[in-house]
mmCIF file of C-alpha atoms in Angstrom:
data_model
loop_
_atom_site.group_PDB
_atom_site.id
_atom_site.type_symbol
_atom_site.label_atom_id
_atom_site.label_comp_id
_atom_site.label_asym_id
_atom_site.label_seq_id
_atom_site.Cartn_x
_atom_site.Cartn_y
_atom_site.Cartn_z
ATOM 1 C CA THR A 1 24.536 12.551 3.261
ATOM 2 C CA ALA A 2 25.190 14.476 6.456
ATOM 3 C CA GLY A 3 22.979 13.286 9.257
ATOM 4 C CA ASP A 4 22.286 9.856 7.843
ATOM 5 C CA TRP A 5 22.370 6.941 10.273
ATOM 6 C CA GLY A 6 22.789 4.346 7.575
ATOM 7 C CA ALA A 7 23.511 1.255 9.660
ATOM 8 C CA TYR A 8 22.669 -0.203 13.074
ATOM 9 C CA GLY A 9 25.602 1.583 14.740
ATOM 10 C CA ALA A 10 25.445 4.693 12.498
ATOM 11 C CA ASP A 11 28.069 3.288 10.109
ATOM 12 C CA PRO A 12 29.493 -0.157 9.265
ATOM 13 C CA GLY A 13 32.063 0.174 12.068
ATOM 14 C CA GLY A 14 29.469 0.864 14.768
ATOM 15 C CA SER A 15 30.798 4.284 15.808
ATOM 16 C CA ARG A 16 27.353 5.461 17.047
ATOM 17 C CA HIS A 17 28.510 9.001 16.276
ATOM 18 C CA SER A 18 26.860 11.865 14.413
ATOM 19 C CA ASP A 19 28.612 15.038 13.251
ATOM 20 C CA LEU A 20 25.388 17.056 13.535
ATOM 21 C CA THR A 21 25.641 19.966 15.948
ATOM 22 C CA GLN A 22 22.224 21.678 16.037
ATOM 23 C CA ILE A 23 21.257 19.706 19.143
ATOM 24 C CA ASN A 24 23.925 20.109 21.821
ATOM 25 C CA ARG A 25 24.488 20.337 25.572
ATOM 26 C CA THR A 26 23.014 23.818 25.770
ATOM 27 C CA ASN A 27 19.609 22.982 24.291
ATOM 28 C CA VAL A 28 19.030 19.239 24.621
ATOM 29 C CA ALA A 29 16.943 19.771 27.779
ATOM 30 C CA ARG A 30 14.385 21.695 25.723
ATOM 31 C CA LEU A 31 13.615 18.839 23.317
ATOM 32 C CA GLN A 32 9.965 17.856 23.030
ATOM 33 C CA VAL A 33 8.284 14.889 21.379
ATOM 34 C CA ALA A 34 7.432 15.742 17.768
ATOM 35 C CA TRP A 35 5.658 12.454 16.989
ATOM 36 C CA SER A 36 5.437 8.827 18.047
ATOM 37 C CA ILE A 37 4.102 5.589 16.603
ATOM 38 C CA ARG A 38 3.066 2.232 18.021
ATOM 39 C CA THR A 39 4.044 -0.919 16.161
ATOM 40 C CA GLY A 40 1.315 -3.014 17.824
ATOM 41 C CA ASP A 41 3.746 -5.922 18.198
ATOM 42 C CA ALA A 42 3.376 -6.328 21.939
ATOM 43 C CA SER A 43 2.891 -9.108 24.439
ATOM 44 C CA HIS A 44 -0.629 -8.892 25.825
ATOM 45 C CA PRO A 45 -1.871 -9.920 29.293
ATOM 46 C CA ASP A 46 -3.094 -13.251 27.967
ATOM 47 C CA ASN A 47 0.430 -13.889 26.540
ATOM 48 C CA SER A 48 -0.810 -13.660 22.967
ATOM 49 C CA GLN A 49 1.158 -11.600 20.477
ATOM 50 C CA GLY A 50 0.011 -8.546 18.447
ATOM 51 C CA PRO A 51 -0.479 -6.994 16.009
ATOM 52 C CA ALA A 52 -4.048 -8.150 15.423
ATOM 53 C CA GLY A 53 -6.632 -10.103 17.366
ATOM 54 C CA GLY A 54 -6.139 -13.728 18.189
ATOM 55 C CA CYS A 55 -3.565 -16.174 16.906
ATOM 56 C CA GLY A 56 -4.796 -19.494 18.258
ATOM 57 C CA ARG A 57 -2.185 -21.073 20.520
ATOM 58 C CA CYS A 58 0.354 -18.286 20.870
ATOM 59 C CA HIS A 59 3.831 -18.544 22.346
ATOM 60 C CA THR A 60 3.933 -17.662 26.030
ATOM 61 C CA GLY A 61 7.179 -15.698 25.752
ATOM 62 C CA SER A 62 7.499 -11.960 25.432
ATOM 63 C CA SER A 63 8.007 -9.644 22.491
ATOM 64 C CA LYS A 64 10.710 -7.009 22.889
ATOM 65 C CA PHE A 65 11.335 -3.854 20.890
ATOM 66 C CA GLU A 66 15.128 -3.616 20.501
ATOM 67 C CA ALA A 67 15.444 -2.082 17.033
ATOM 68 C CA THR A 68 17.601 0.917 16.207
ATOM 69 C CA PRO A 69 15.930 2.633 13.236
ATOM 70 C CA ILE A 70 18.252 3.649 10.429
ATOM 71 C CA LEU A 71 18.026 6.867 8.407
ATOM 72 C CA ALA A 72 18.935 6.422 4.749
ATOM 73 C CA ASP A 73 17.815 8.024 1.521
ATOM 74 C CA GLY A 74 15.537 10.394 3.428
ATOM 75 C CA ARG A 75 13.549 7.712 5.252
ATOM 76 C CA LEU A 76 13.539 5.912 8.559
ATOM 77 C CA TYR A 77 13.598 2.107 8.280
ATOM 78 C CA LEU A 78 13.033 -0.283 11.164
ATOM 79 C CA SER A 79 11.869 -3.764 12.077
ATOM 80 C CA THR A 80 9.395 -4.708 14.772
ATOM 81 C CA ALA A 81 9.368 -7.495 17.332
ATOM 82 C CA LEU A 82 7.338 -9.697 14.972
ATOM 83 C CA ASN A 83 9.687 -8.975 12.067
ATOM 84 C CA ARG A 84 7.454 -6.544 10.253
ATOM 85 C CA ALA A 85 9.542 -3.968 8.361
ATOM 86 C CA MET A 86 8.476 -0.326 8.125
ATOM 87 C CA ALA A 87 9.498 2.826 6.283
ATOM 88 C CA LEU A 88 8.570 6.091 7.974
ATOM 89 C CA ASP A 89 8.651 9.770 7.062
ATOM 90 C CA PRO A 90 11.184 11.088 9.604
ATOM 91 C CA THR A 91 9.528 14.497 9.811
ATOM 92 C CA ASN A 92 6.121 13.320 10.993
ATOM 93 C CA GLY A 93 6.230 9.548 11.595
ATOM 94 C CA ARG A 94 3.827 8.760 8.765
ATOM 95 C CA THR A 95 4.058 5.125 7.619
ATOM 96 C CA ILE A 96 5.196 5.037 3.973
ATOM 97 C CA TRP A 97 5.050 1.266 3.705
ATOM 98 C CA LEU A 98 4.830 -1.801 5.922
ATOM 99 C CA PHE A 99 5.851 -5.356 5.063
ATOM 100 C CA ASP A 100 4.618 -8.333 7.090
ATOM 101 C CA PRO A 101 6.477 -11.672 6.668
ATOM 102 C CA HIS A 102 3.649 -13.446 8.547
ATOM 103 C CA LEU A 103 5.543 -15.220 11.281
ATOM 104 C CA LYS A 104 3.977 -18.231 12.921
ATOM 105 C CA LEU A 105 2.941 -16.744 16.235
ATOM 106 C CA ASN A 106 2.998 -20.042 18.096
ATOM 107 C CA LEU A 107 6.742 -20.564 17.689
ATOM 108 C CA ASP A 108 8.335 -22.026 20.815
ATOM 109 C CA ARG A 109 11.125 -19.480 21.395
ATOM 110 C CA ASN A 110 13.374 -19.419 24.445
ATOM 111 C CA GLU A 111 14.379 -15.842 23.688
ATOM 112 C CA GLY A 112 10.944 -14.472 22.768
ATOM 113 C CA PHE A 113 10.280 -12.326 19.690
ATOM 114 C CA VAL A 114 12.877 -9.650 18.970
ATOM 115 C CA SER A 115 14.498 -7.855 16.025
ATOM 116 C CA ARG A 116 17.288 -5.287 16.325
ATOM 117 C CA GLY A 117 16.954 -3.683 12.929
ATOM 118 C CA VAL A 118 17.624 -3.732 9.207
ATOM 119 C CA ALA A 119 20.433 -2.988 6.748
ATOM 120 C CA PHE A 120 20.391 -0.684 3.710
ATOM 121 C CA TRP A 121 22.181 -1.306 0.392
ATOM 122 C CA THR A 122 22.460 0.598 -2.893
ATOM 123 C CA ASP A 123 23.151 -1.190 -6.166
ATOM 124 C CA ARG A 124 26.065 0.757 -7.680
ATOM 125 C CA THR A 125 25.324 -0.591 -11.152
ATOM 126 C CA ARG A 126 21.999 1.252 -11.335
ATOM 127 C CA THR A 127 20.409 4.144 -9.499
ATOM 128 C CA THR A 128 16.733 3.774 -10.385
ATOM 129 C CA GLY A 129 14.151 1.043 -10.730
ATOM 130 C CA ALA A 130 12.767 -1.599 -8.426
ATOM 131 C CA CYS A 131 15.247 -2.794 -5.796
ATOM 132 C CA ALA A 132 18.020 -0.408 -6.810
ATOM 133 C CA HIS A 133 17.995 0.366 -3.083
ATOM 134 C CA ARG A 134 17.321 -2.592 -0.787
ATOM 135 C CA ILE A 135 16.455 -3.330 2.795
ATOM 136 C CA PHE A 136 17.910 -6.574 4.165
ATOM 137 C CA TYR A 137 16.925 -8.176 7.447
ATOM 138 C CA GLY A 138 16.540 -11.566 9.082
ATOM 139 C CA THR A 139 13.620 -13.171 10.879
ATOM 140 C CA VAL A 140 13.306 -15.308 13.987
ATOM 141 C CA ASP A 141 12.114 -18.178 11.773
ATOM 142 C CA ALA A 142 15.403 -18.162 9.814
ATOM 143 C CA ARG A 143 14.672 -16.155 6.687
ATOM 144 C CA LEU A 144 16.876 -13.499 5.093
ATOM 145 C CA LEU A 145 14.604 -11.019 3.302
ATOM 146 C CA ALA A 146 15.348 -8.425 0.616
ATOM 147 C CA LEU A 147 12.823 -5.609 0.117
ATOM 148 C CA ASP A 148 12.645 -2.705 -2.294
ATOM 149 C CA ALA A 149 13.452 0.315 -0.126
ATOM 150 C CA ALA A 150 11.027 2.491 -2.108
ATOM 151 C CA SER A 151 7.940 0.266 -1.950
ATOM 152 C CA GLY A 152 8.586 -2.417 0.666
ATOM 153 C CA LYS A 153 7.865 -5.159 -1.873
ATOM 154 C CA PRO A 154 10.092 -8.266 -1.965
ATOM 155 C CA CYS A 155 12.952 -8.217 -4.476
ATOM 156 C CA ARG A 156 11.941 -11.130 -6.687
ATOM 157 C CA ASP A 157 15.456 -11.630 -8.080
ATOM 158 C CA PHE A 158 16.867 -12.311 -4.610
ATOM 159 C CA GLY A 159 16.816 -15.952 -3.525
ATOM 160 C CA GLU A 160 13.331 -17.429 -3.794
ATOM 161 C CA SER A 161 11.215 -14.391 -4.673
ATOM 162 C CA GLY A 162 12.933 -12.213 -2.103
ATOM 163 C CA THR A 163 13.740 -14.842 0.518
ATOM 164 C CA VAL A 164 16.773 -16.950 1.401
ATOM 165 C CA HIS A 165 16.061 -19.776 3.844
ATOM 166 C CA LEU A 166 18.820 -19.952 6.437
ATOM 167 C CA ASP A 167 17.772 -23.144 8.250
ATOM 168 C CA ARG A 168 19.596 -25.359 5.748
ATOM 169 C CA ASP A 169 22.998 -27.022 6.182
ATOM 170 C CA VAL A 170 23.242 -26.033 9.858
ATOM 171 C CA GLY A 171 22.547 -29.398 11.471
ATOM 172 C CA ARG A 172 19.292 -30.524 13.040
ATOM 173 C CA VAL A 173 17.022 -27.490 13.416
ATOM 174 C CA GLN A 174 14.280 -27.199 16.026
ATOM 175 C CA GLU A 175 11.526 -24.908 14.810
ATOM 176 C CA GLY A 176 11.490 -21.585 16.624
ATOM 177 C CA GLN A 177 14.947 -22.048 18.145
ATOM 178 C CA TYR A 178 17.060 -20.988 15.164
ATOM 179 C CA GLY A 179 16.745 -17.611 13.461
ATOM 180 C CA VAL A 180 18.146 -14.095 13.167
ATOM 181 C CA THR A 181 17.664 -11.240 15.626
ATOM 182 C CA SER A 182 20.371 -8.729 14.590
ATOM 183 C CA PRO A 183 20.723 -6.854 11.286
ATOM 184 C CA PRO A 184 23.076 -8.185 8.623
ATOM 185 C CA ALA A 185 26.347 -6.439 7.763
ATOM 186 C CA VAL A 186 26.684 -5.237 4.167
ATOM 187 C CA VAL A 187 30.210 -4.967 2.749
ATOM 188 C CA GLY A 188 30.300 -3.953 -0.889
ATOM 189 C CA ASP A 189 27.886 -6.310 -2.590
ATOM 190 C CA VAL A 190 28.010 -8.998 0.110
ATOM 191 C CA VAL A 191 25.357 -9.437 2.799
ATOM 192 C CA VAL A 192 26.774 -11.192 5.876
ATOM 193 C CA VAL A 193 24.428 -12.725 8.423
ATOM 194 C CA GLY A 194 24.821 -14.652 11.677
ATOM 195 C CA SER A 195 22.171 -16.445 13.730
ATOM 196 C CA ALA A 196 20.403 -16.589 17.086
ATOM 197 C CA ILE A 197 20.119 -20.044 18.683
ATOM 198 C CA GLY A 198 18.159 -21.042 21.782
ATOM 199 C CA ASP A 199 20.633 -21.977 24.530
ATOM 200 C CA ASN A 200 21.026 -25.137 26.580
ATOM 201 C CA ARG A 201 18.634 -27.455 24.747
ATOM 202 C CA ARG A 202 21.127 -30.170 23.846
ATOM 203 C CA VAL A 203 24.824 -30.750 23.103
ATOM 204 C CA ASP A 204 24.478 -30.923 19.327
ATOM 205 C CA LEU A 205 22.695 -27.611 18.801
ATOM 206 C CA GLU A 206 22.338 -26.027 15.388
ATOM 207 C CA HIS A 207 25.638 -24.843 13.908
ATOM 208 C CA GLY A 208 26.480 -21.176 14.430
ATOM 209 C CA THR A 209 27.373 -20.751 10.768
ATOM 210 C CA VAL A 210 28.033 -17.237 9.435
ATOM 211 C CA ARG A 211 27.293 -16.792 5.733
ATOM 212 C CA GLY A 212 27.884 -14.277 2.971
ATOM 213 C CA PHE A 213 25.303 -13.795 0.196
ATOM 214 C CA ASP A 214 25.355 -11.902 -3.077
ATOM 215 C CA ALA A 215 23.276 -8.752 -2.497
ATOM 216 C CA ARG A 216 21.673 -8.955 -5.954
ATOM 217 C CA SER A 217 20.883 -12.629 -6.401
ATOM 218 C CA GLY A 218 20.924 -14.016 -2.871
ATOM 219 C CA ARG A 219 23.413 -16.695 -3.945
ATOM 220 C CA GLU A 220 25.499 -18.021 -1.078
ATOM 221 C CA LEU A 221 29.116 -16.988 -1.610
ATOM 222 C CA TRP A 222 30.694 -18.581 1.449
ATOM 223 C CA SER A 223 30.054 -19.957 4.929
ATOM 224 C CA PHE A 224 32.118 -20.009 8.107
ATOM 225 C CA ASP A 225 31.451 -22.362 11.018
ATOM 226 C CA PRO A 226 32.908 -20.985 14.289
ATOM 227 C CA ILE A 227 33.529 -24.555 15.399
ATOM 228 C CA PRO A 228 36.379 -25.983 13.276
ATOM 229 C CA ARG A 229 35.144 -29.351 11.981
ATOM 230 C CA SER A 230 38.215 -30.219 9.915
ATOM 231 C CA PRO A 231 41.742 -31.130 11.091
ATOM 232 C CA ALA A 232 42.940 -28.822 8.308
ATOM 233 C CA ASP A 233 41.886 -25.822 10.392
ATOM 234 C CA SER A 234 44.757 -24.610 12.561
ATOM 235 C CA LEU A 235 42.450 -24.231 15.590
ATOM 236 C CA TYR A 236 41.000 -27.750 15.341
ATOM 237 C CA ARG A 237 43.660 -28.755 17.902
ATOM 238 C CA THR A 238 41.874 -26.631 20.533
ATOM 239 C CA TRP A 239 39.002 -29.142 20.444
ATOM 240 C CA ASP A 240 38.471 -32.785 21.269
ATOM 241 C CA SER A 241 37.844 -34.548 17.954
ATOM 242 C CA THR A 242 34.426 -35.884 18.997
ATOM 243 C CA ALA A 243 33.352 -32.499 20.350
ATOM 244 C CA ALA A 244 34.459 -30.739 17.169
ATOM 245 C CA ARG A 245 32.165 -33.047 15.230
ATOM 246 C CA VAL A 246 28.981 -32.770 17.334
ATOM 247 C CA THR A 247 29.087 -29.495 19.302
ATOM 248 C CA GLY A 248 26.794 -26.708 18.113
ATOM 249 C CA ALA A 249 26.242 -22.963 18.576
ATOM 250 C CA ALA A 250 29.221 -20.575 18.995
ATOM 251 C CA ASN A 251 26.918 -18.436 16.874
ATOM 252 C CA ALA A 252 27.065 -14.694 16.172
ATOM 253 C CA TRP A 253 23.749 -13.345 17.454
ATOM 254 C CA ALA A 254 24.944 -9.800 18.195
ATOM 255 C CA PRO A 255 25.383 -7.212 15.410
ATOM 256 C CA LEU A 256 28.415 -7.595 13.155
ATOM 257 C CA SER A 257 30.648 -4.698 12.090
ATOM 258 C CA ALA A 258 32.802 -4.105 9.037
ATOM 259 C CA ASP A 259 35.780 -2.192 7.686
ATOM 260 C CA THR A 260 34.779 -1.461 4.104
ATOM 261 C CA THR A 261 38.311 -0.311 3.195
ATOM 262 C CA LEU A 262 40.037 -3.462 4.420
ATOM 263 C CA GLY A 263 37.110 -5.580 3.220
ATOM 264 C CA LEU A 264 36.790 -7.257 6.613
ATOM 265 C CA VAL A 265 33.751 -8.174 8.661
ATOM 266 C CA PHE A 266 34.176 -8.563 12.428
ATOM 267 C CA VAL A 267 32.111 -11.402 13.882
ATOM 268 C CA PRO A 268 31.316 -11.593 17.622
ATOM 269 C CA THR A 269 30.756 -15.246 18.535
ATOM 270 C CA GLY A 270 29.057 -16.824 21.525
ATOM 271 C CA SER A 271 29.622 -19.884 23.652
ATOM 272 C CA ALA A 272 29.556 -23.426 22.346
ATOM 273 C CA SER A 273 26.823 -25.801 23.473
ATOM 274 C CA PRO A 274 25.928 -26.466 26.171
ATOM 275 C CA ASP A 275 26.658 -23.108 27.783
ATOM 276 C CA PHE A 276 27.319 -24.109 31.388
ATOM 277 C CA TYR A 277 29.085 -27.467 31.116
ATOM 278 C CA GLY A 278 32.223 -28.100 29.089
ATOM 279 C CA GLY A 279 33.041 -31.667 30.109
ATOM 280 C CA LEU A 280 32.030 -32.900 26.652
ATOM 281 C CA ARG A 281 34.140 -30.258 24.845
ATOM 282 C CA PRO A 282 37.583 -30.114 26.550
ATOM 283 C CA GLY A 283 40.082 -27.583 25.251
ATOM 284 C CA ASP A 284 40.055 -23.844 24.558
ATOM 285 C CA ASN A 285 37.114 -24.208 22.117
ATOM 286 C CA ARG A 286 38.283 -21.554 19.663
ATOM 287 C CA TYR A 287 36.584 -19.729 17.585
ATOM 288 C CA ALA A 288 33.821 -19.653 20.223
ATOM 289 C CA ASN A 289 33.684 -16.574 22.531
ATOM 290 C CA SER A 290 35.794 -14.615 20.080
ATOM 291 C CA VAL A 291 35.936 -11.800 17.603
ATOM 292 C CA VAL A 292 36.774 -13.257 14.207
ATOM 293 C CA ALA A 293 37.862 -11.087 11.282
ATOM 294 C CA LEU A 294 36.643 -12.585 8.004
ATOM 295 C CA GLU A 295 37.333 -11.463 4.467
ATOM 296 C CA ALA A 296 33.935 -10.275 3.280
ATOM 297 C CA ARG A 297 34.385 -11.546 -0.270
ATOM 298 C CA THR A 298 35.586 -15.043 0.612
ATOM 299 C CA GLY A 299 34.777 -15.770 4.268
ATOM 300 C CA ARG A 300 38.430 -16.653 4.889
ATOM 301 C CA VAL A 301 39.642 -16.101 8.451
ATOM 302 C CA ARG A 302 42.121 -13.222 8.606
ATOM 303 C CA TRP A 303 42.542 -13.393 12.400
ATOM 304 C CA SER A 304 40.678 -14.261 15.586
ATOM 305 C CA PHE A 305 40.918 -13.277 19.236
ATOM 306 C CA GLN A 306 39.253 -15.286 22.002
ATOM 307 C CA VAL A 307 38.053 -13.327 25.046
ATOM 308 C CA VAL A 308 37.595 -16.342 27.344
ATOM 309 C CA HIS A 309 38.878 -19.900 26.934
ATOM 310 C CA HIS A 310 36.638 -22.938 27.462
ATOM 311 C CA ASP A 311 33.597 -20.893 28.475
ATOM 312 C CA LEU A 312 31.431 -22.242 31.303
ATOM 313 C CA TRP A 313 29.449 -19.073 32.034
ATOM 314 C CA ASP A 314 27.671 -18.141 28.782
ATOM 315 C CA PHE A 315 30.212 -15.358 28.190
ATOM 316 C CA ASP A 316 29.085 -14.632 24.623
ATOM 317 C CA VAL A 317 30.586 -11.621 22.889
ATOM 318 C CA GLY A 318 27.195 -9.959 23.086
ATOM 319 C CA SER A 319 27.840 -6.520 21.610
ATOM 320 C CA GLN A 320 28.906 -5.144 18.255
ATOM 321 C CA PRO A 321 32.698 -4.756 17.837
ATOM 322 C CA VAL A 322 33.439 -1.037 17.430
ATOM 323 C CA LEU A 323 36.006 0.364 14.990
ATOM 324 C CA LEU A 324 37.990 3.354 16.177
ATOM 325 C CA LEU A 325 41.412 4.984 16.117
ATOM 326 C CA VAL A 326 43.581 4.437 19.206
ATOM 327 C CA PRO A 327 46.493 6.815 19.940
ATOM 328 C CA LYS A 328 49.620 4.745 20.587
ATOM 329 C CA ASP A 329 53.320 5.498 20.215
ATOM 330 C CA GLY A 330 52.638 8.811 18.531
ATOM 331 C CA ARG A 331 50.223 7.566 15.875
ATOM 332 C CA ASN A 332 46.562 6.655 15.527
ATOM 333 C CA VAL A 333 46.221 2.899 15.138
ATOM 334 C CA PRO A 334 43.107 1.560 13.347
ATOM 335 C CA ALA A 335 41.628 -0.705 16.005
ATOM 336 C CA VAL A 336 38.595 -2.725 16.974
ATOM 337 C CA ALA A 337 37.241 -2.483 20.520
ATOM 338 C CA VAL A 338 35.607 -5.560 22.046
ATOM 339 C CA THR A 339 33.561 -5.306 25.236
ATOM 340 C CA THR A 340 32.744 -8.435 27.213
ATOM 341 C CA LYS A 341 30.386 -9.820 29.827
ATOM 342 C CA MET A 342 33.390 -10.113 32.171
ATOM 343 C CA GLY A 343 33.772 -6.329 32.226
ATOM 344 C CA HIS A 344 36.920 -6.347 30.104
ATOM 345 C CA ILE A 345 37.582 -4.158 27.070
ATOM 346 C CA PHE A 346 40.078 -5.483 24.537
ATOM 347 C CA LEU A 347 41.666 -3.112 22.003
ATOM 348 C CA LEU A 348 42.969 -5.008 18.981
ATOM 349 C CA ASP A 349 44.864 -3.994 15.869
ATOM 350 C CA ARG A 350 42.217 -4.020 13.154
ATOM 351 C CA ALA A 351 44.415 -5.630 10.497
ATOM 352 C CA THR A 352 46.146 -8.288 12.633
ATOM 353 C CA GLY A 353 44.063 -8.835 15.777
ATOM 354 C CA HIS A 354 47.100 -8.295 18.009
ATOM 355 C CA PRO A 355 46.297 -6.588 21.324
ATOM 356 C CA LEU A 356 47.439 -2.972 21.430
ATOM 357 C CA PHE A 357 48.062 -3.255 25.175
ATOM 358 C CA PRO A 358 49.277 -6.263 27.181
ATOM 359 C CA VAL A 359 46.770 -9.017 27.893
ATOM 360 C CA GLU A 360 47.565 -11.017 31.015
ATOM 361 C CA GLU A 361 46.434 -14.652 31.112
ATOM 362 C CA ARG A 362 45.462 -15.784 34.613
ATOM 363 C CA PRO A 363 44.566 -19.321 35.762
ATOM 364 C CA VAL A 364 41.114 -19.979 37.170
ATOM 365 C CA PRO A 365 40.215 -22.348 40.026
ATOM 366 C CA ALA A 366 39.936 -25.981 39.076
ATOM 367 C CA SER A 367 36.389 -27.263 38.742
ATOM 368 C CA ASP A 368 35.004 -29.917 41.087
ATOM 369 C CA VAL A 369 32.279 -30.842 38.598
ATOM 370 C CA PRO A 370 32.801 -34.450 37.437
ATOM 371 C CA GLY A 371 34.291 -34.541 33.949
ATOM 372 C CA GLU A 372 34.923 -30.792 33.789
ATOM 373 C CA VAL A 373 38.414 -29.438 33.011
ATOM 374 C CA THR A 374 38.599 -25.668 33.473
#
């Protein structure tokens, strides 16, 4: 309905735009706070974590509130730093329900505790009953959760009583260093989720696998590893064979976006491990540091575009790709905009990945680090 903000970026394509006009440039200065809430999930002076007194040996990192609440079906839904999910009455801030996944508060996390939000899905085969509308979100301890949007109770028919464990088939996992911090993307009946991985711990970090799950059952439909492990992949040649076998990360920790008409999900990937030394992974290292367009139903790569080759500077694609129309040659071209840590903006054809404007490749200075080949 008008005014809904049904996904992290307002819509699946991350437009961050609302058509509402009641608040505008002439009256925005007169806005006043109508209500506020406190989640209680805060880092305290003794470095312990909320929400309630004492947790034994708590992690010394910080908790950070980075969630964008979504507005769907007349309610606000959000996640807190400690992965509690909440439904609020948007008119007064009253808590309708709260779900606590009971994180271990002594997790050793490089990145601290953070959650950027949740996703909303409606089962088109039924309009009423438990879990006809669902909230999906991931946790920093690598769980994908499905909750009934009306009650906040786990959807028992999804995975293992409402939970899919993501720390399987992704290599050797170090507790607390592999999880999810951004909301999933929902395309049709497929829930697509990336991962957040602690940087610079070893060469063979956890795999940055992106996976698609059935929104009703939680069954895994497909998986995509941004590091091509098989010579059958056309981009395997951009890797050393040993590096392609052992290198980890290249994960998608930032929010994904989707074109529900084309059935594509746009995946922003990060750097391969380790971030600041590439001597053990010579080559361009594609699909790392890229935007990859995957078919949401199958996980098949439609196209990919790499924003920096052989990354040595932790130049992850750290923001959600944005779908927009770009005027060019007298017509509006469906495009995806990719912003980067280098200060570049790439505008790509949404269906093919071809740049809409020329991209100039420039050589960089040779490295004097032993073993490094820039």
